[in-house]
XYZ file of N, CA and C in Angstrom:
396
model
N 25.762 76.030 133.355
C 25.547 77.269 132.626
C 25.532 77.023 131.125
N 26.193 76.372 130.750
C 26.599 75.736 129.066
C 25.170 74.907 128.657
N 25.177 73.951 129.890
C 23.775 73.325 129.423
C 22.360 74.436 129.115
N 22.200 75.406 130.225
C 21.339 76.063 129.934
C 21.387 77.066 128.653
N 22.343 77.902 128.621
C 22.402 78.503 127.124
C 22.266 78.166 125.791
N 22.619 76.750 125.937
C 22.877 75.606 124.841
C 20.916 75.287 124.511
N 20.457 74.925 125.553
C 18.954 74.884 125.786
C 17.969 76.001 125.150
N 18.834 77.279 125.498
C 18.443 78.891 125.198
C 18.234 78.952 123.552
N 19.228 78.549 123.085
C 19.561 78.793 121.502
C 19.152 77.991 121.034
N 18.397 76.212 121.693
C 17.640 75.965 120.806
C 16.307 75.900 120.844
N 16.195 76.577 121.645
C 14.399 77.272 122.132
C 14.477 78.123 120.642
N 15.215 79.274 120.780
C 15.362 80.395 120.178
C 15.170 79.662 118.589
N 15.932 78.600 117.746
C 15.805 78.090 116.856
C 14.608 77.864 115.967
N 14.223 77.217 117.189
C 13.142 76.140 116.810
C 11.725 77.280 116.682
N 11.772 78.363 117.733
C 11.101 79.355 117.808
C 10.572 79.925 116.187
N 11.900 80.296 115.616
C 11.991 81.102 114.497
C 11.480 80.096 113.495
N 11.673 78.857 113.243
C 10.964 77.953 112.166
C 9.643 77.902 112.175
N 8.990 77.490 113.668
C 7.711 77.667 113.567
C 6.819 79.119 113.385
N 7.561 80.244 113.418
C 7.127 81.581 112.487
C 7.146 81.344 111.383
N 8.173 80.975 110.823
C 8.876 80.832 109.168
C 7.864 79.797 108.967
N 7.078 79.339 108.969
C 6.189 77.786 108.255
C 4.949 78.621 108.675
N 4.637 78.939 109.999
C 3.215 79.879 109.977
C 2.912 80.757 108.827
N 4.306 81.518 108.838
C 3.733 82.987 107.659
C 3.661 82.285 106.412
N 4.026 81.100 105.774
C 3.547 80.473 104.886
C 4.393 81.276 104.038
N 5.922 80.866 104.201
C 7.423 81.209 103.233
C 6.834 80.067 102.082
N 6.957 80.330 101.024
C 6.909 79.520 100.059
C 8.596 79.812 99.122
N 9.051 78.548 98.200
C 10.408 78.242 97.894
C 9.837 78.358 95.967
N 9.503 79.431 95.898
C 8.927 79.649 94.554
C 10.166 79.494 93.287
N 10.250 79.632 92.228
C 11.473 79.280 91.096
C 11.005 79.849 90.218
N 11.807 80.620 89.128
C 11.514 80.686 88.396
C 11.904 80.388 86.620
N 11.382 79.985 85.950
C 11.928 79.745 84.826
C 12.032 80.953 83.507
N 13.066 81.626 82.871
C 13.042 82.029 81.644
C 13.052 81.385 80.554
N 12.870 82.288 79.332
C 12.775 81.741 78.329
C 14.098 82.280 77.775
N 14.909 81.909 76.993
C 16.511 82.218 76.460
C 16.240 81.815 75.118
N 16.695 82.508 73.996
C 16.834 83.926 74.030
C 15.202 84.482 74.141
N 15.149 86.187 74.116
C 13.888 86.324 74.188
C 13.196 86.142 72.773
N 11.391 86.281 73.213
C 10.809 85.810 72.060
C 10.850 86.904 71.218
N 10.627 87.265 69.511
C 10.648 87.780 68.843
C 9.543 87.111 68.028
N 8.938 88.196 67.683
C 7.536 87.974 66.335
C 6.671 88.847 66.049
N 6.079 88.614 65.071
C 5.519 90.022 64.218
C 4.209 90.085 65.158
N 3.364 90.923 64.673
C 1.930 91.062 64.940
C 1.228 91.793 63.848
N -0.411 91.849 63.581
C -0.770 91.918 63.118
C -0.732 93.979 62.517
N -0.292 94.641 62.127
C 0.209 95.732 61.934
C -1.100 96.622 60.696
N -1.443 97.749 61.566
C -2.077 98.559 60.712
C -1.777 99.343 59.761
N -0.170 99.458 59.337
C 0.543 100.032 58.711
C 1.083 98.945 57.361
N 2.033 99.870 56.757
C 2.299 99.036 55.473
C 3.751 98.461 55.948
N 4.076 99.365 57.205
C 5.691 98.798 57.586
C 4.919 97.410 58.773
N 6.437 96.305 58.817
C 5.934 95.339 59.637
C 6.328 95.320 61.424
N 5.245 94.931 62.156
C 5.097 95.409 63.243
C 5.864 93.994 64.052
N 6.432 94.263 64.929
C 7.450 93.440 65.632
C 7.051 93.439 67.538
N 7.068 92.401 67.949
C 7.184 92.674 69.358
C 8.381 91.541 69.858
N 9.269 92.003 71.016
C 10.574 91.276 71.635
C 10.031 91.425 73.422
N 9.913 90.230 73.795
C 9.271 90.003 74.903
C 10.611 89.269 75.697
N 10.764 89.851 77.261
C 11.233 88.514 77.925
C 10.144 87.673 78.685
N 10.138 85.937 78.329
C 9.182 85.715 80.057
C 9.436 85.130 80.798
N 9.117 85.263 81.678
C 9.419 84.535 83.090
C 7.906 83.654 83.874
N 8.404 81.958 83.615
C 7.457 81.608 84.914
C 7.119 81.263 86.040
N 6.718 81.350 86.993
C 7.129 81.442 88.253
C 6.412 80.085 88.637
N 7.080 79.364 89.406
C 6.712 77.627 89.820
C 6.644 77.667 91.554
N 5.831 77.137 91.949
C 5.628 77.072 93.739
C 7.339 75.937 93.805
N 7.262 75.002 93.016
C 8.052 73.882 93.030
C 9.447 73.681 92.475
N 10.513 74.116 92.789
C 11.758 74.018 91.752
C 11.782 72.734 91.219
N 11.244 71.764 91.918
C 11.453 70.596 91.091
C 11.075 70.104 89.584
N 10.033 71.442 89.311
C 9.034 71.551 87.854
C 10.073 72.592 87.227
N 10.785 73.085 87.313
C 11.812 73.328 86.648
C 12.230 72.625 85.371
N 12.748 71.474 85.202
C 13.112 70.341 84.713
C 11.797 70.075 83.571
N 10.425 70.499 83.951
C 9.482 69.872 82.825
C 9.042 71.104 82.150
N 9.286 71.963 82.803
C 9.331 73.585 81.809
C 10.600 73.489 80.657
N 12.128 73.035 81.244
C 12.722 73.067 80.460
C 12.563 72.124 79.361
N 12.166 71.183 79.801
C 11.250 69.741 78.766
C 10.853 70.286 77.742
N 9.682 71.095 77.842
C 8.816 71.393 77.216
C 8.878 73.203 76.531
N 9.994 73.853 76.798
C 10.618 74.738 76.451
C 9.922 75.337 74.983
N 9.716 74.299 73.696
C 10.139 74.831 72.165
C 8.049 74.767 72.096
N 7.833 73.710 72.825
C 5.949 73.867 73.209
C 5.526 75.044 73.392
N 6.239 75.676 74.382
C 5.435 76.603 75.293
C 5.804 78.071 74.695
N 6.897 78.082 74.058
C 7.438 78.993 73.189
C 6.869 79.394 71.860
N 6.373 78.483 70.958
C 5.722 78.146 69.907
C 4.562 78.807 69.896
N 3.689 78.190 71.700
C 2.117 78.733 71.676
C 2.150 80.363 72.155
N 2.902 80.560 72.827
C 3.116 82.305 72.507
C 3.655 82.650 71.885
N 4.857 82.154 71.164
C 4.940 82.843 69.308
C 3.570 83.208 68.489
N 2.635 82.116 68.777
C 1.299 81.999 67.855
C 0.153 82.987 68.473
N 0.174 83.232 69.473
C -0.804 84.056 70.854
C -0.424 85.551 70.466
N 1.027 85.575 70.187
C 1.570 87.335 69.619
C 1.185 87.353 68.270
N 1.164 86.184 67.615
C 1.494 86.596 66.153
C -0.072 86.726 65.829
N -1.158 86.439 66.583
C -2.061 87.120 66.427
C -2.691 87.791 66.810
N -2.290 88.773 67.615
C -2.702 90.029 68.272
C -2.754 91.442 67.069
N -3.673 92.077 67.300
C -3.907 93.162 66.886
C -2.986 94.685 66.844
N -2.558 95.166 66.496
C -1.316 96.350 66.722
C -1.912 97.106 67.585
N -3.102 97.852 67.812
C -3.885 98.274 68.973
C -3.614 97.559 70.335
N -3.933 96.301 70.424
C -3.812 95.408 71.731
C -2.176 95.310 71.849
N -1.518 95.491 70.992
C -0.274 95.041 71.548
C 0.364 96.648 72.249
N 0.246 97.513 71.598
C 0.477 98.819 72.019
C -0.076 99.529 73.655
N -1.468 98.901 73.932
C -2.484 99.067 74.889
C -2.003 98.179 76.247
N -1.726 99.024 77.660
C -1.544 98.278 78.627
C -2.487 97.296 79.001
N -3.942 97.611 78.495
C -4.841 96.729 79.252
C -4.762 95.792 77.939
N -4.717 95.868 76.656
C -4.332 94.792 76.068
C -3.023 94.138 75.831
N -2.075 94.224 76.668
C -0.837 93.519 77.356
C -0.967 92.700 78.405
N -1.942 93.158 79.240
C -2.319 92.344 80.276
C -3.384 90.776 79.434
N -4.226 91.337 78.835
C -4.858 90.424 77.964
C -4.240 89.425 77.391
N -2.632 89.808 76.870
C -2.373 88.697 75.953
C -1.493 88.204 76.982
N -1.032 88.940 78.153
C -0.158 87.944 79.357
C -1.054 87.125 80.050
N -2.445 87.134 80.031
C -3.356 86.359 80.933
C -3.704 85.062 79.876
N -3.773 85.468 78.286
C -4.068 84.415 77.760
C -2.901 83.468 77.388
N -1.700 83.907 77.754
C -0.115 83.128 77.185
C -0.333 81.898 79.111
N -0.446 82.921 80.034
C -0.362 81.864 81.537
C -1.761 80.949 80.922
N -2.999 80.913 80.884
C -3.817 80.171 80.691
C -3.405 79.140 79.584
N -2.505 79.457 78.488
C -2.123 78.432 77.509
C -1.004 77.637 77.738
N 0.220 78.137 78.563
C 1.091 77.322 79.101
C 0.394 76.404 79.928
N -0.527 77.147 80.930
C -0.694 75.975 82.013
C -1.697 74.823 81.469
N -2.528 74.801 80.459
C -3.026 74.277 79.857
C -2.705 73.223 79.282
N -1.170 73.769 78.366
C -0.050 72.823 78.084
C 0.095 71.870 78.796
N 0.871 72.293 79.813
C 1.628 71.679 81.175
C 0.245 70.560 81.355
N -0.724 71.133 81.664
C -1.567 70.312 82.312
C -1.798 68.950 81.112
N -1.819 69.274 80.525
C -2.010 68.339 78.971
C -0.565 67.132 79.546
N 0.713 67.734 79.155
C 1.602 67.007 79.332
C 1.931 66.578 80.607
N 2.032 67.174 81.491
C 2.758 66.591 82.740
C 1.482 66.352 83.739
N -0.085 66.280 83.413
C -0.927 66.735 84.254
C -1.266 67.430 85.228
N -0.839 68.195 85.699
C -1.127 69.278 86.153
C -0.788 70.641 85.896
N -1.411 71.281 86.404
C -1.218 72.669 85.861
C 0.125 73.540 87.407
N 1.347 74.082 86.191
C 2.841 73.953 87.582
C 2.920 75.239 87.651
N 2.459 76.504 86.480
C 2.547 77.476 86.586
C 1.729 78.363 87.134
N 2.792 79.115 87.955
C 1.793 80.163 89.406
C 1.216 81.222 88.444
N 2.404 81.782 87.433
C 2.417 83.876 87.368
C 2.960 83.107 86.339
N 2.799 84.198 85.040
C 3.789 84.509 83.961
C 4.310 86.172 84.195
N 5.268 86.284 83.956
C 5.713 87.195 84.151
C 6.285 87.780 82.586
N 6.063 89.079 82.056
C 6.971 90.045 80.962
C 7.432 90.854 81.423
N 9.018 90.395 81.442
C 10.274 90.987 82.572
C 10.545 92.131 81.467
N 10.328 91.753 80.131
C 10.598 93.003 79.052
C 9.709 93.004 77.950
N 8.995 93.788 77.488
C 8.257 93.938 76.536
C 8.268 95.415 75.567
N 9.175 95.040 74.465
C 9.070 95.856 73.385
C 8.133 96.111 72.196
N 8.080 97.047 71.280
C 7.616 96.504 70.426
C 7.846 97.773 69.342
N 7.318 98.001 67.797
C 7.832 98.220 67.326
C 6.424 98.403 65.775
């Protein structure tokens, strides 16, 4: 009876993994940036225009973890420079938020691909976006 139940539960096991690998579970990671970014933008006014972003990038691989943090003050720098020249219109505008989040993932991974050769980043993510 022991043998067979014992048999039961690892039918039942083995069952559930080969679902879990079919539906195609992926072990995704993600990296922030600490503290968040801060920088001006280009401002139609005489007062100066500010945006405070958090980001987040999302990696298929935790093991690329480690070359994000590498490369941390790089990847930080080129979206310091990506905000600091945006328009006060586009930064205010959802569809020009999406614009400057599509052109910050295309310049990290660009990066990445430059340095570590390949390109590691899935999604960028703006977990917070202020502005001012």
């Amino acid at each position: 009876m022991k043998k067979w139940l014992l048999t039961l539960v690892i039918l039942c096991c083995t069952t559930v993994n080969v679902f879990a690998a079919e539906e195609g579970v992926e072990d995704y990671a993600y990296y922030g940036f600490e503290p968040d970014i801060v920088t001006n933008y280009i401002s139609n006014r005489k007062k100066l225009g500010f945006v405070k972003i958090s980001v987040e990038l999302m990696v298929k691989d935790p093991t690329d973890l480690v070359s994000l943090e590498h490369h941390d003050p790089l990847l930080r720098s080129a979206i310091v420079e990506i905000l600091g020249n945006q328009a006060e219109d586009k930064v205010k505008s959802l569809s020009g938020r999406e614009e400057i989040r599509r052109e910050c993932y295309e310049t990290v991974n660009r990066l990445m691909e430059q340095e570590v050769g390949k390109a590691i980043v899935v999604n960028l993510l703006f977990t917070k976006y202020l502005y001012d």
